[in-house]
Amino acid sequence: FDSLSSQGYDLKSDSAAYFDIELYLTTSIKYSGDVTVSVSGAGLDADTLSDLVVAKVVTPVTVEADTTKSNMGYKAVETADIKITENAAGALEDGKQVEISLDDTYSADLAFDDTDTEISVDGELEVKSFDVKNGVIKFTIDEESYSSPSTITISGVAVGTTRSIPYGSYKITVGGEAIVDNYQ
């Protein structure tokens, strides 16, 4: 109280001190669940204050793609469709880009091929600038969904490989600023 009083605050010994805290929060794209704030320190009894839930992190989209078995070393192996479903209306942000790629570890030897890949949307969401270039599928959200979640289906997906990669499963990475923007 003494330091606050010296700064011009009129505090009585029985009044409470209040202050506002502005926190910037960023989470991993893999995390979903509650965000809690805990307070501790000198003069605080640990049993007096309980954790406070200040936010709930929701995964913006669900991605579905079946596994396709193939031999290595072919240019354009047809694979399963990729389906991206918003978990809430507006989860894919207007004016921002979505990027879909394959495992970064082998990006020089395993990539999407630009054959007859097409995109379709079920819902209010609109996309533009759809392109498959340098092994990456990219498109921009032209109009975000506003009343119900939309589903994007990418069909005619093909993958090119060299014989240099090991046999096994490889993950699809769906990202871009339309989905996660942790850099601001």
GROMACS .gro file of C-alpha atoms in nm:
model
  184
    1PHE     CA    1   0.000   0.000   0.000
    2ASP     CA    2   0.281   0.241   0.082
    3SER     CA    3   0.432   0.229  -0.267
    4LEU     CA    4   0.088   0.278  -0.428
    5SER     CA    5   0.009   0.568  -0.195
    6SER     CA    6   0.337   0.736  -0.286
    7GLN     CA    7   0.231   0.720  -0.653
    8GLY     CA    8  -0.086   0.917  -0.582
    9TYR     CA    9  -0.333   0.637  -0.516
   10ASP     CA   10  -0.575   0.698  -0.228
   11LEU     CA   11  -0.582   0.362  -0.054
   12LYS     CA   12  -0.702   0.275   0.292
   13SER     CA   13  -0.559  -0.014   0.488
   14ASP     CA   14  -0.883  -0.211   0.447
   15SER     CA   15  -0.928  -0.154   0.072
   16ALA     CA   16  -0.825  -0.400  -0.197
   17ALA     CA   17  -0.576  -0.318  -0.468
   18TYR     CA   18  -0.676  -0.389  -0.827
   19PHE     CA   19  -0.472  -0.407  -1.141
   20ASP     CA   20  -0.528  -0.515  -1.500
   21ILE     CA   21  -0.301  -0.754  -1.681
   22GLU     CA   22  -0.303  -0.792  -2.059
   23LEU     CA   23  -0.153  -1.121  -2.175
   24TYR     CA   24  -0.083  -1.237  -2.528
   25LEU     CA   25  -0.143  -1.606  -2.566
   26THR     CA   26  -0.023  -1.841  -2.835
   27THR     CA   27  -0.059  -2.218  -2.834
   28SER     CA   28   0.066  -2.507  -3.037
   29ILE     CA   29  -0.162  -2.613  -3.323
   30LYS     CA   30  -0.161  -2.956  -3.158
   31TYR     CA   31  -0.305  -2.827  -2.826
   32SER     CA   32  -0.672  -2.806  -2.739
   33GLY     CA   33  -0.829  -2.753  -2.399
   34ASP     CA   34  -0.855  -2.500  -2.119
   35VAL     CA   35  -0.606  -2.219  -2.057
   36THR     CA   36  -0.579  -2.142  -1.685
   37VAL     CA   37  -0.413  -1.867  -1.485
   38SER     CA   38  -0.262  -1.937  -1.144
   39VAL     CA   39  -0.151  -1.677  -0.891
   40SER     CA   40   0.114  -1.740  -0.629
   41GLY     CA   41   0.363  -1.546  -0.427
   42ALA     CA   42   0.454  -1.411  -0.087
   43GLY     CA   43   0.156  -1.340   0.133
   44LEU     CA   44  -0.080  -1.562  -0.066
   45ASP     CA   45  -0.217  -1.879   0.084
   46ALA     CA   46  -0.206  -2.154  -0.179
   47ASP     CA   47  -0.552  -2.278  -0.072
   48THR     CA   48  -0.713  -1.931  -0.096
   49LEU     CA   49  -0.688  -1.876  -0.471
   50SER     CA   50  -0.790  -2.136  -0.723
   51ASP     CA   51  -0.689  -2.154  -1.088
   52LEU     CA   52  -0.906  -1.952  -1.324
   53VAL     CA   53  -0.999  -2.070  -1.675
   54VAL     CA   54  -0.948  -1.768  -1.902
   55ALA     CA   55  -0.975  -1.925  -2.247
   56LYS     CA   56  -1.054  -2.247  -2.429
   57VAL     CA   57  -0.832  -2.353  -2.720
   58VAL     CA   58  -1.018  -2.528  -3.002
   59THR     CA   59  -0.848  -2.700  -3.295
   60PRO     CA   60  -0.961  -2.496  -3.598
   61VAL     CA   61  -0.992  -2.781  -3.847
   62THR     CA   62  -1.008  -3.158  -3.876
   63VAL     CA   63  -0.811  -3.318  -4.158
   64GLU     CA   64  -0.899  -3.657  -4.309
   65ALA     CA   65  -0.703  -3.852  -4.571
   66ASP     CA   66  -0.683  -4.226  -4.622
   67THR     CA   67  -0.347  -4.398  -4.648
   68THR     CA   68  -0.240  -4.487  -5.001
   69LYS     CA   69   0.010  -4.767  -5.056
   70SER     CA   70   0.255  -4.719  -5.341
   71ASN     CA   71   0.595  -4.811  -5.475
   72MET     CA   72   0.862  -4.543  -5.456
   73GLY     CA   73   1.020  -4.364  -5.750
   74TYR     CA   74   0.712  -4.271  -5.953
   75LYS     CA   75   0.621  -3.919  -6.069
   76ALA     CA   76   0.245  -3.899  -6.016
   77VAL     CA   77   0.096  -4.166  -5.791
   78GLU     CA   78  -0.277  -4.113  -5.733
   79THR     CA   79  -0.367  -4.085  -5.366
   80ALA     CA   80  -0.679  -4.040  -5.157
   81ASP     CA   81  -0.877  -3.717  -5.133
   82ILE     CA   82  -0.786  -3.471  -4.859
   83LYS     CA   83  -1.083  -3.342  -4.660
   84ILE     CA   84  -1.051  -3.033  -4.437
   85THR     CA   85  -1.351  -2.961  -4.213
   86GLU     CA   86  -1.383  -2.647  -4.001
   87ASN     CA   87  -1.462  -2.719  -3.636
   88ALA     CA   88  -1.645  -2.385  -3.609
   89ALA     CA   89  -1.781  -2.133  -3.858
   90GLY     CA   90  -1.510  -1.885  -3.956
   91ALA     CA   91  -1.224  -2.109  -3.838
   92LEU     CA   92  -1.047  -2.054  -4.171
   93GLU     CA   93  -0.980  -1.680  -4.183
   94ASP     CA   94  -1.078  -1.456  -4.472
   95GLY     CA   95  -0.796  -1.330  -4.694
   96LYS     CA   96  -0.539  -1.574  -4.556
   97GLN     CA   97  -0.370  -1.876  -4.711
   98VAL     CA   98  -0.386  -2.251  -4.643
   99GLU     CA   99  -0.080  -2.462  -4.726
  100ILE     CA  100  -0.073  -2.841  -4.746
  101SER     CA  101   0.257  -3.024  -4.770
  102LEU     CA  102   0.411  -3.360  -4.702
  103ASP     CA  103   0.673  -3.454  -4.442
  104ASP     CA  104   0.940  -3.178  -4.438
  105THR     CA  105   1.217  -3.428  -4.366
  106TYR     CA  106   1.195  -3.558  -4.723
  107SER     CA  107   1.058  -3.252  -4.906
  108ALA     CA  108   1.319  -3.283  -5.184
  109ASP     CA  109   1.214  -3.644  -5.251
  110LEU     CA  110   0.843  -3.654  -5.167
  111ALA     CA  111   0.594  -3.389  -5.282
  112PHE     CA  112   0.251  -3.327  -5.426
  113ASP     CA  113   0.242  -3.346  -5.805
  114ASP     CA  114   0.056  -3.079  -6.002
  115THR     CA  115  -0.149  -3.314  -6.222
  116ASP     CA  116  -0.530  -3.298  -6.214
  117THR     CA  117  -0.578  -3.176  -5.857
  118GLU     CA  118  -0.912  -3.001  -5.792
  119ILE     CA  119  -1.077  -2.831  -5.497
  120SER     CA  120  -1.445  -2.823  -5.399
  121VAL     CA  121  -1.624  -2.663  -5.105
  122ASP     CA  122  -1.936  -2.775  -4.923
  123GLY     CA  123  -2.069  -2.473  -4.731
  124GLU     CA  124  -2.047  -2.094  -4.730
  125LEU     CA  125  -1.669  -2.070  -4.747
  126GLU     CA  126  -1.513  -1.961  -5.078
  127VAL     CA  127  -1.156  -2.014  -5.198
  128LYS     CA  128  -0.940  -1.858  -5.467
  129SER     CA  129  -0.588  -1.891  -5.607
  130PHE     CA  130  -0.583  -2.271  -5.582
  131ASP     CA  131  -0.244  -2.399  -5.697
  132VAL     CA  132  -0.010  -2.696  -5.667
  133LYS     CA  133   0.344  -2.568  -5.708
  134ASN     CA  134   0.685  -2.684  -5.586
  135GLY     CA  135   0.524  -2.982  -5.413
  136VAL     CA  136   0.285  -2.774  -5.200
  137ILE     CA  137  -0.092  -2.729  -5.234
  138LYS     CA  138  -0.194  -2.367  -5.165
  139PHE     CA  139  -0.516  -2.169  -5.172
  140THR     CA  140  -0.653  -1.849  -5.023
  141ILE     CA  141  -0.977  -1.811  -4.828
  142ASP     CA  142  -1.181  -1.561  -5.030
  143GLU     CA  143  -1.490  -1.563  -4.807
  144GLU     CA  144  -1.501  -1.726  -4.464
  145SER     CA  145  -1.802  -1.925  -4.345
  146TYR     CA  146  -2.038  -1.726  -4.122
  147SER     CA  147  -2.319  -1.945  -3.991
  148SER     CA  148  -2.201  -2.305  -4.015
  149PRO     CA  149  -1.867  -2.482  -4.067
  150SER     CA  150  -1.761  -2.566  -4.423
  151THR     CA  151  -1.576  -2.865  -4.567
  152ILE     CA  152  -1.306  -2.843  -4.834
  153THR     CA  153  -1.228  -3.152  -5.044
  154ILE     CA  154  -0.914  -3.172  -5.254
  155SER     CA  155  -0.942  -3.451  -5.509
  156GLY     CA  156  -0.719  -3.585  -5.784
  157VAL     CA  157  -0.427  -3.561  -5.543
  158ALA     CA  158  -0.106  -3.717  -5.674
  159VAL     CA  159   0.233  -3.757  -5.511
  160GLY     CA  160   0.574  -3.782  -5.674
  161THR     CA  161   0.868  -3.958  -5.509
  162THR     CA  162   1.227  -4.049  -5.572
  163ARG     CA  163   1.377  -4.383  -5.477
  164SER     CA  164   1.580  -4.211  -5.203
  165ILE     CA  165   1.316  -4.208  -4.932
  166PRO     CA  166   1.263  -4.498  -4.693
  167TYR     CA  167   0.947  -4.706  -4.713
  168GLY     CA  168   0.687  -4.611  -4.455
  169SER     CA  169   0.411  -4.366  -4.374
  170TYR     CA  170   0.440  -3.992  -4.428
  171LYS     CA  171   0.228  -3.723  -4.268
  172ILE     CA  172   0.036  -3.442  -4.432
  173THR     CA  173   0.091  -3.098  -4.280
  174VAL     CA  174  -0.199  -2.854  -4.308
  175GLY     CA  175  -0.104  -2.502  -4.205
  176GLY     CA  176  -0.080  -2.147  -4.324
  177GLU     CA  177  -0.199  -1.819  -4.174
  178ALA     CA  178  -0.567  -1.907  -4.235
  179ILE     CA  179  -0.535  -2.184  -3.978
  180VAL     CA  180  -0.267  -2.071  -3.734
  181ASP     CA  181  -0.098  -1.732  -3.703
  182ASN     CA  182   0.136  -1.748  -3.402
  183TYR     CA  183   0.384  -1.493  -3.529
  184GLN     CA  184   0.204  -1.172  -3.432
   0.00000   0.00000   0.00000
